Every structure is written in structure tokens, then in C-alpha cells.
Amino acid sequence: MNILSAAQKRHTAKAYDAERRIPEEVMQQVYDLLRSSPSSVNSQPWHFVVANTPEGRARIAKAAQGGYSYNAAKITDASHVIVLCSRIDMDEAHLEALLDQEQGDGRFRDAAARAGQDGARRGYVNQHRFGGKDVAQWLEKQVYLALGTALLGAATLEINATPMEGFDQKILDEEFGLNAKGLTSLVLVSFGYSSESDFNAGLPKSRLTQEATFTFI
């Protein structure tokens, strides 16, 4: 399936077939897509919690209570659920880990190149930390780039997906001890195969026209 066909065909699944499971080799491609996602100055301010067992999905579903109960079945009936987490800050340990990984992957021809990358990245971090005072929001934006990559990737792999912001962040952060790790839960994505009760699968896609969406200059 080409990428445009996948984008036009994909939909947000509203109900999953609880008996169908995505092969792990297919999900591994989703994991690789998430790791390969772009981020500003290669900041990679994310961590992904993967639930591929009923027990794991039940832990995530604890955050779909009360006003969020409409999302519970999309979590428990799915094949896999991923919690996309964002770093709360770009601390020194993460900045150094990024540099070391880039060094190991052969990104720097010499020490000056390493120092240049470090300085540029810290410049953006400081701009958001001290200038815009929006570093957490800036980091969250990078995680949403990974979300988009995963959703389009799932469509090309012909599996269904459901992004969800409707959950209790505090419950999930406590369940997985995220804050102590410098992380916070941001968005969930379920993956699986739609059931016959997925009403959204049969509806036509609706988007604003090209004329309304673009300005060509």
C-alpha cells in the first residue's frame, strides 16, 4: 500500500476484535517507527510503555475510569496499547546520553562537531526554558511527531489504531512511577483489528477542501 492510499484509508478505530492479535513482528515495525521519529535537534524526549498482555492493558485501563470510561474497551480489547510519555525536562543526563548515542552512531567527524551539536541543542533547550518558559510544552510537541508517525505507519501495515487523550494522567503516572523517572504520560495509542461494531470503519473520511486548507503563494 502506498503512503497516500494508507493515509486516505486509515480511520480511528472505535471498537476492536478482542480475539485477534497483531503478530509481534508487525508490532516491532511500529516500535522501530516510533524510535525513528523526527524530533527537534534530535531531542528524542520520549519513552514508550508497551502493553501486549491482558494484564498490561488492564493496568493502563485503570486510567479510563469515570468520565473516561468510554475509552476502557478500546484499551482492554485491543491487541497492543502504547503509552507515549514525554520527558518533563531536558536534564543533563539525557543531554549527555543523546551525545553519547550520536557519537556511537558515527554522527561526529571530530570533537568540534560533537561540541557544535551539543551547543546547538542546549541553545534550543535554553530558549524554551528561559525565553519562552515552555520547555515541557516544547517537548510534548516532539512526542506528537512520534504519534503521527505511528498512526500513519499502522495504516501502511494494515492494522488499526486509536489515539486517546481521554484518560486520567495522574492515575497512569502513578501506576508506572513515571514522574520519578522524569516522565509524564501524554497520549495512548491502541493497536489491533476493528470489530464489526466499529462504526467509524464504514464512514467516509471527511476533511476540509484543499482550497480551505492551503494557501499557495
Coordinates of C-alpha atoms in Angstrom, one line a residue:
M1 CA 0.0 0.0 0.0
N2 CA 1.4 3.4 -0.9
I3 CA 1.6 6.1 1.7
L4 CA -1.2 8.3 0.3
S5 CA -3.6 5.3 0.0
A6 CA -2.8 4.4 3.6
A7 CA -3.5 7.9 4.8
Q8 CA -6.8 8.1 2.9
K9 CA -7.9 4.7 4.1
R10 CA -6.9 4.9 7.8
H11 CA -9.5 5.7 10.4
T12 CA -9.6 5.9 14.2
A13 CA -10.9 2.6 15.4
K14 CA -13.8 2.8 17.8
A15 CA -14.1 -0.9 18.7
Y16 CA -11.7 -3.8 18.5
D17 CA -11.9 -7.6 17.9
A18 CA -10.7 -8.9 21.2
E19 CA -9.9 -12.3 19.8
R20 CA -7.4 -11.0 17.1
R21 CA -3.8 -10.3 17.9
I22 CA -1.2 -8.4 15.9
P23 CA 1.9 -10.6 15.2
E24 CA 4.8 -9.3 17.2
E25 CA 7.0 -9.0 14.1
V26 CA 4.4 -6.5 12.8
M27 CA 4.4 -4.5 16.1
Q28 CA 8.2 -4.5 16.0
Q29 CA 7.9 -2.3 12.9
V30 CA 5.7 0.1 14.9
Y31 CA 8.3 0.2 17.7
D32 CA 11.0 0.9 15.1
L33 CA 8.9 3.7 13.6
L34 CA 8.5 5.3 17.0
R35 CA 12.2 5.2 17.6
S36 CA 12.9 6.6 14.2
S37 CA 10.5 9.5 14.5
P38 CA 11.9 13.0 14.0
S39 CA 12.3 15.5 16.8
S40 CA 13.7 19.0 17.2
V41 CA 17.5 18.9 17.5
N42 CA 17.2 15.2 17.8
S43 CA 16.0 15.7 21.4
Q44 CA 14.0 12.4 21.5
P45 CA 12.2 13.4 24.7
W46 CA 10.0 10.3 24.8
H47 CA 9.6 6.9 26.4
F48 CA 7.0 4.3 25.3
V49 CA 5.3 1.9 27.7
V50 CA 4.0 -1.1 25.7
A51 CA 1.2 -3.4 27.0
N52 CA 0.9 -6.5 24.9
T53 CA -0.7 -8.7 27.6
P54 CA -4.2 -8.6 29.2
E55 CA -2.5 -7.8 32.5
G56 CA -0.6 -4.9 31.0
R57 CA -3.7 -3.5 29.2
A58 CA -5.7 -3.8 32.5
R59 CA -3.1 -1.6 34.2
I60 CA -3.5 1.1 31.6
A61 CA -7.3 0.8 31.7
K62 CA -7.2 1.9 35.3
A63 CA -6.8 5.4 33.9
A64 CA -10.0 5.0 31.9
Q65 CA -12.5 5.5 34.7
G66 CA -15.4 7.8 35.4
G67 CA -15.6 10.4 32.7
Y68 CA -13.1 8.4 30.6
S69 CA -14.8 5.1 30.8
Y70 CA -15.8 5.4 27.1
N71 CA -12.2 4.5 26.3
A72 CA -11.9 1.4 28.5
A73 CA -12.9 -1.1 25.9
K74 CA -10.6 0.4 23.3
I75 CA -7.7 -0.4 25.7
T76 CA -8.8 -3.8 27.0
D77 CA -10.0 -5.3 23.7
A78 CA -7.0 -4.0 21.6
S79 CA -4.1 -6.2 20.8
H80 CA -1.4 -3.8 21.9
V81 CA -1.6 -0.4 23.7
I82 CA 1.3 2.1 23.9
V83 CA 1.6 4.9 26.4
L84 CA 3.5 7.7 24.8
C85 CA 5.3 9.6 27.6
S86 CA 7.1 12.9 27.4
R87 CA 10.1 14.0 29.4
I88 CA 9.3 16.8 31.9
D89 CA 12.6 18.5 31.3
M90 CA 15.8 18.0 29.2
D91 CA 18.1 17.3 32.1
E92 CA 21.9 16.9 32.0
A93 CA 21.7 13.1 31.9
H94 CA 19.5 13.0 28.9
L95 CA 21.6 15.6 27.0
E96 CA 24.7 13.5 27.6
A97 CA 23.0 10.3 26.7
L98 CA 22.0 11.8 23.3
L99 CA 25.5 13.0 22.6
D100 CA 27.0 9.6 23.5
Q101 CA 24.5 7.8 21.3
E102 CA 25.2 10.1 18.4
Q103 CA 28.9 9.6 18.9
G104 CA 28.5 5.8 18.9
D105 CA 26.4 6.0 15.8
G106 CA 29.1 7.9 13.9
R107 CA 27.4 11.3 13.7
F108 CA 30.5 13.3 14.6
R109 CA 33.7 13.6 12.4
D110 CA 35.6 15.2 15.3
A111 CA 35.3 16.8 18.8
A112 CA 34.3 20.1 17.2
A113 CA 31.3 18.5 15.5
R114 CA 30.3 17.0 18.8
A115 CA 30.6 20.3 20.6
G116 CA 28.7 22.0 17.9
Q117 CA 25.8 19.6 18.2
D118 CA 25.8 19.9 21.9
G119 CA 25.8 23.7 21.8
A120 CA 23.0 23.9 19.3
R121 CA 20.8 21.6 21.2
R122 CA 21.4 23.3 24.5
G123 CA 20.7 26.6 22.8
Y124 CA 17.2 25.4 21.9
V125 CA 16.6 24.0 25.3
N126 CA 17.6 27.2 27.0
Q127 CA 15.5 29.2 24.5
H128 CA 12.4 27.3 25.7
R129 CA 13.5 27.0 29.3
F130 CA 14.4 30.7 29.9
G131 CA 12.9 32.5 26.9
G132 CA 9.5 31.0 26.2
K133 CA 9.4 29.3 29.5
D134 CA 7.6 26.5 27.7
V135 CA 10.1 23.6 27.7
A136 CA 7.6 21.0 28.8
Q137 CA 5.2 22.0 26.0
W138 CA 8.0 22.0 23.5
L139 CA 9.0 18.5 24.5
E140 CA 5.4 17.3 24.2
K141 CA 5.2 18.6 20.6
Q142 CA 8.1 16.2 19.7
V143 CA 6.2 13.3 21.1
Y144 CA 3.2 14.2 18.9
L145 CA 5.5 13.9 15.9
A146 CA 6.1 10.3 17.0
L147 CA 2.3 9.8 17.4
G148 CA 1.7 10.9 13.8
T149 CA 4.5 8.6 12.6
A150 CA 3.0 5.6 14.4
L151 CA -0.5 6.3 13.1
L152 CA 0.5 6.5 9.5
G153 CA 2.8 3.6 9.9
A154 CA 0.0 1.4 11.3
A155 CA -2.1 2.3 8.3
T156 CA 0.6 1.2 5.9
L157 CA 0.9 -2.1 7.9
E158 CA -2.9 -2.5 7.5
I159 CA -3.6 -2.5 11.3
N160 CA -6.0 -0.2 13.1
A161 CA -5.1 2.3 15.7
T162 CA -6.8 4.7 18.2
P163 CA -5.1 7.7 19.7
M164 CA -6.5 8.7 23.0
E165 CA -6.1 11.8 25.2
G166 CA -9.1 10.8 27.3
F167 CA -7.6 9.2 30.3
D168 CA -6.6 10.2 33.9
Q169 CA -3.0 11.2 33.6
K170 CA -2.4 11.3 37.3
I171 CA -3.5 7.7 37.7
L172 CA -1.3 6.5 34.8
D173 CA 1.7 8.4 36.0
E174 CA 1.4 6.8 39.5
E175 CA 0.7 3.3 38.1
F176 CA 4.0 3.3 36.2
G177 CA 6.0 5.6 38.5
L178 CA 6.6 8.0 35.6
N179 CA 7.2 11.2 37.5
A180 CA 10.1 9.7 39.5
K181 CA 11.7 8.9 36.1
G182 CA 11.3 12.5 34.9
L183 CA 8.4 11.5 32.6
T184 CA 4.7 12.1 32.3
S185 CA 2.0 10.2 30.3
L186 CA 0.8 12.2 27.3
V187 CA -1.3 10.1 24.9
L188 CA -2.3 6.5 24.5
V189 CA -2.5 4.5 21.2
S190 CA -4.3 1.2 20.9
F191 CA -3.5 -1.1 18.0
G192 CA -5.5 -4.0 16.8
Y193 CA -8.1 -5.1 14.3
S194 CA -11.5 -3.4 14.1
S195 CA -14.5 -5.4 15.1
E196 CA -17.9 -5.4 13.3
S197 CA -19.1 -2.9 15.8
D198 CA -16.5 -0.3 14.8
F199 CA -19.0 2.2 13.3
N200 CA -16.2 4.5 12.2
A201 CA -14.7 1.9 9.8
G202 CA -17.7 2.3 7.4
L203 CA -18.0 6.1 7.4
P204 CA -16.5 8.2 4.7
K205 CA -13.4 10.2 5.6
S206 CA -14.2 13.9 5.9
R207 CA -11.5 16.6 5.5
L208 CA -11.7 20.3 4.5
T209 CA -11.0 21.1 0.9
Q210 CA -7.6 21.8 -0.5
E211 CA -8.8 25.4 -1.1
A212 CA -9.7 25.8 2.6
T213 CA -6.5 24.1 3.8
F214 CA -3.8 25.6 1.7
T215 CA -2.6 29.0 0.6
F216 CA -0.3 28.8 -2.4
I217 CA 2.0 31.8 -2.9

